[in-house]
CSV table of C-alpha atoms in Angstrom, one decimal:
chain,number,residue,atom,x,y,z
A,252,UNK,CA,67.4,122.4,52.7
A,253,UNK,CA,65.6,125.7,53.1
A,254,UNK,CA,63.8,126.5,56.3
A,255,UNK,CA,60.9,129.5,57.0
A,256,UNK,CA,58.6,129.6,60.2
A,257,UNK,CA,55.2,131.0,60.0
A,258,UNK,CA,53.2,132.1,63.3
A,259,UNK,CA,49.6,131.5,63.6
A,260,UNK,CA,47.3,133.8,65.6
A,261,UNK,CA,47.7,131.7,68.7
A,262,UNK,CA,51.5,131.4,68.6
A,263,UNK,CA,51.7,128.0,67.1
A,264,UNK,CA,54.5,127.6,64.7
A,265,UNK,CA,54.2,126.0,61.3
A,266,UNK,CA,58.0,125.2,59.9
A,267,UNK,CA,58.0,124.7,56.3
A,268,UNK,CA,61.3,122.8,54.8
A,269,UNK,CA,62.3,122.3,51.1
A,270,UNK,CA,64.6,120.5,49.3
A,271,UNK,CA,64.7,119.1,45.8
A,272,UNK,CA,61.8,117.0,45.2
A,273,UNK,CA,60.0,117.6,48.7
A,274,UNK,CA,58.1,120.2,50.8
A,275,UNK,CA,57.6,119.4,54.2
A,276,UNK,CA,55.7,120.8,56.9
A,277,UNK,CA,56.7,120.6,60.7
A,278,UNK,CA,55.5,121.7,64.0
A,279,UNK,CA,58.2,123.1,66.7
A,280,UNK,CA,59.2,120.7,69.0
A,281,UNK,CA,58.6,122.8,71.8
A,282,UNK,CA,54.8,122.7,70.8
A,283,UNK,CA,54.1,119.3,70.4
A,284,UNK,CA,51.3,117.7,72.6
A,285,UNK,CA,49.6,114.4,72.7
A,286,UNK,CA,47.2,115.4,70.2
A,287,UNK,CA,47.5,114.2,66.6
A,288,UNK,CA,45.6,116.8,65.1
A,289,UNK,CA,47.1,120.5,64.9
A,290,UNK,CA,45.2,123.6,63.5
A,291,UNK,CA,46.9,126.5,62.4
A,292,UNK,CA,44.8,130.0,62.2
A,293,UNK,CA,46.6,132.5,60.4
A,294,UNK,CA,45.8,136.3,59.9
A,295,UNK,CA,45.1,137.1,56.3
A,296,UNK,CA,48.5,139.0,55.6
A,297,UNK,CA,50.5,135.7,57.2
A,298,UNK,CA,48.3,133.2,55.1
A,299,UNK,CA,49.2,135.2,52.0
A,300,UNK,CA,52.6,135.0,52.9
A,301,UNK,CA,52.8,131.1,53.6
A,302,UNK,CA,51.3,130.7,50.1
A,303,UNK,CA,53.7,133.0,48.1
A,304,UNK,CA,56.6,131.3,49.8
A,305,UNK,CA,55.3,127.7,49.3
A,306,UNK,CA,54.6,128.5,45.6
A,307,UNK,CA,58.0,130.0,45.4
A,308,UNK,CA,59.9,127.1,47.2
A,309,UNK,CA,57.7,124.8,45.2
A,310,UNK,CA,59.0,126.1,41.8
A,311,UNK,CA,62.5,125.6,43.0
A,312,UNK,CA,61.9,121.9,44.3
A,313,UNK,CA,60.4,120.6,40.8
A,314,UNK,CA,60.9,121.3,37.5
A,315,UNK,CA,57.8,122.3,35.1
A,316,UNK,CA,55.7,122.8,38.4
A,317,UNK,CA,52.0,123.7,37.3
A,318,UNK,CA,49.3,124.0,39.9
A,319,UNK,CA,46.0,121.9,38.7
A,320,UNK,CA,43.3,120.8,40.2
A,321,UNK,CA,43.4,117.2,42.1
A,322,UNK,CA,41.9,114.7,39.6
A,323,UNK,CA,42.9,111.6,41.2
A,324,UNK,CA,43.5,110.2,44.6
A,325,UNK,CA,47.3,110.4,44.0
A,326,UNK,CA,46.9,114.1,43.0
A,327,UNK,CA,44.6,114.9,46.4
A,328,UNK,CA,46.5,116.2,49.3
A,329,UNK,CA,43.7,115.2,51.9
A,330,UNK,CA,45.5,111.9,52.5
A,331,UNK,CA,49.4,110.9,52.5
A,332,UNK,CA,51.0,107.8,53.3
A,333,UNK,CA,54.4,108.6,55.4
A,334,UNK,CA,56.7,106.0,54.5
A,335,UNK,CA,59.2,106.7,57.2
A,336,UNK,CA,56.4,106.3,60.1
A,337,UNK,CA,54.3,103.7,58.0
A,338,UNK,CA,51.1,105.7,58.9
A,339,UNK,CA,48.8,108.3,57.1
A,340,UNK,CA,48.8,111.8,57.5
A,341,UNK,CA,45.7,114.0,56.7
A,342,UNK,CA,45.4,117.6,55.6
A,343,UNK,CA,42.3,120.0,55.4
A,344,UNK,CA,42.4,123.4,54.1
A,345,UNK,CA,40.0,126.1,54.7
A,346,UNK,CA,40.0,129.9,54.3
A,347,UNK,CA,43.0,131.0,56.6
A,348,UNK,CA,43.3,127.6,58.3
A,349,UNK,CA,45.3,124.6,58.0
A,350,UNK,CA,44.2,121.7,59.7
A,351,UNK,CA,46.6,118.7,59.7
A,352,UNK,CA,46.6,115.0,61.4
A,353,UNK,CA,50.1,114.3,61.9
A,354,UNK,CA,51.1,110.7,61.1
A,355,UNK,CA,52.6,110.2,64.4
A,356,UNK,CA,52.4,111.4,67.7
A,357,UNK,CA,56.2,111.1,68.6
A,358,UNK,CA,57.2,113.1,65.4
A,359,UNK,CA,57.3,117.0,64.8
A,360,UNK,CA,56.8,116.0,61.1
A,361,UNK,CA,53.2,117.1,60.0
A,362,UNK,CA,53.0,116.3,56.0
A,363,UNK,CA,55.2,115.8,53.3
A,364,UNK,CA,54.3,117.2,49.9
A,365,UNK,CA,55.3,115.4,46.4
A,366,UNK,CA,55.0,117.4,43.2
A,367,UNK,CA,51.5,116.4,42.4
A,368,UNK,CA,49.8,116.8,45.7
A,369,UNK,CA,51.9,120.5,46.0
A,370,UNK,CA,50.7,121.4,42.5
A,371,UNK,CA,46.7,120.7,43.8
A,372,UNK,CA,47.5,122.4,46.9
A,373,UNK,CA,48.9,125.6,45.3
A,374,UNK,CA,45.5,125.3,43.0
A,375,UNK,CA,43.3,125.5,45.9
A,376,UNK,CA,45.0,127.9,47.6
A,377,UNK,CA,44.8,130.3,44.5
A,378,UNK,CA,41.0,129.3,44.1
A,379,UNK,CA,40.5,130.5,47.6
A,380,UNK,CA,42.4,133.8,46.7
A,381,UNK,CA,39.7,134.4,43.9
A,382,UNK,CA,36.8,133.6,46.2
A,383,UNK,CA,38.0,136.2,48.5
A,384,UNK,CA,38.9,138.3,45.3
A,385,UNK,CA,42.2,138.6,46.3
A,386,UNK,CA,44.3,139.3,43.2
A,387,UNK,CA,48.2,138.2,42.7
A,388,UNK,CA,48.8,142.0,42.8
A,389,UNK,CA,47.0,142.4,46.1
A,390,UNK,CA,48.8,139.5,47.7
A,391,UNK,CA,52.4,140.8,46.6
A,392,UNK,CA,51.1,144.3,47.9
A,393,UNK,CA,49.9,142.7,51.2
A,394,UNK,CA,53.2,140.7,51.6
A,395,UNK,CA,55.5,143.8,50.8
A,396,UNK,CA,53.4,145.9,53.3
A,397,UNK,CA,53.9,143.4,56.0
A,398,UNK,CA,57.6,143.2,55.5
A,399,UNK,CA,58.1,147.1,55.5
A,400,UNK,CA,56.1,147.0,58.9
A,401,UNK,CA,58.5,144.3,60.4
A,402,UNK,CA,61.5,146.3,59.2
A,403,UNK,CA,60.4,149.5,60.5
A,404,UNK,CA,59.3,147.6,64.2
A,405,UNK,CA,62.6,146.0,64.2
A,406,UNK,CA,64.9,149.3,63.6
A,407,UNK,CA,66.4,150.8,66.8
A,408,UNK,CA,65.4,153.9,67.9
């Protein structure tokens, strides 16, 4: 399983796990509280990095992965049923914000994507990018700049 952590403006950590046939969003165990709803606010560069990473791991997790608009309830990522916890989770996407209602308070699992829900999620992320006039070239450039800044800041003086 691959894992990468993305940190929001307020320090909340979104953990993205991927394996064959699933991409799972989780929250840091140390940041769990007594609320079902968790909101991740990202700076634009971090949101773009999250988007690019999720797109890459989605292509690794599923064959013939093709982002497309949701055309059924099964394809809409707004709601999902978590079999393990026998409860529903909910997902809201807006600009640089992810709001997730987790299926169970006692679990750090926020959301588990199947292929079709992820295809519609990536489709909507791309749509947000187009609305904000952020082309794939700009996205790659911003991610590259962020990585170079991080490398520079982590060098010993």
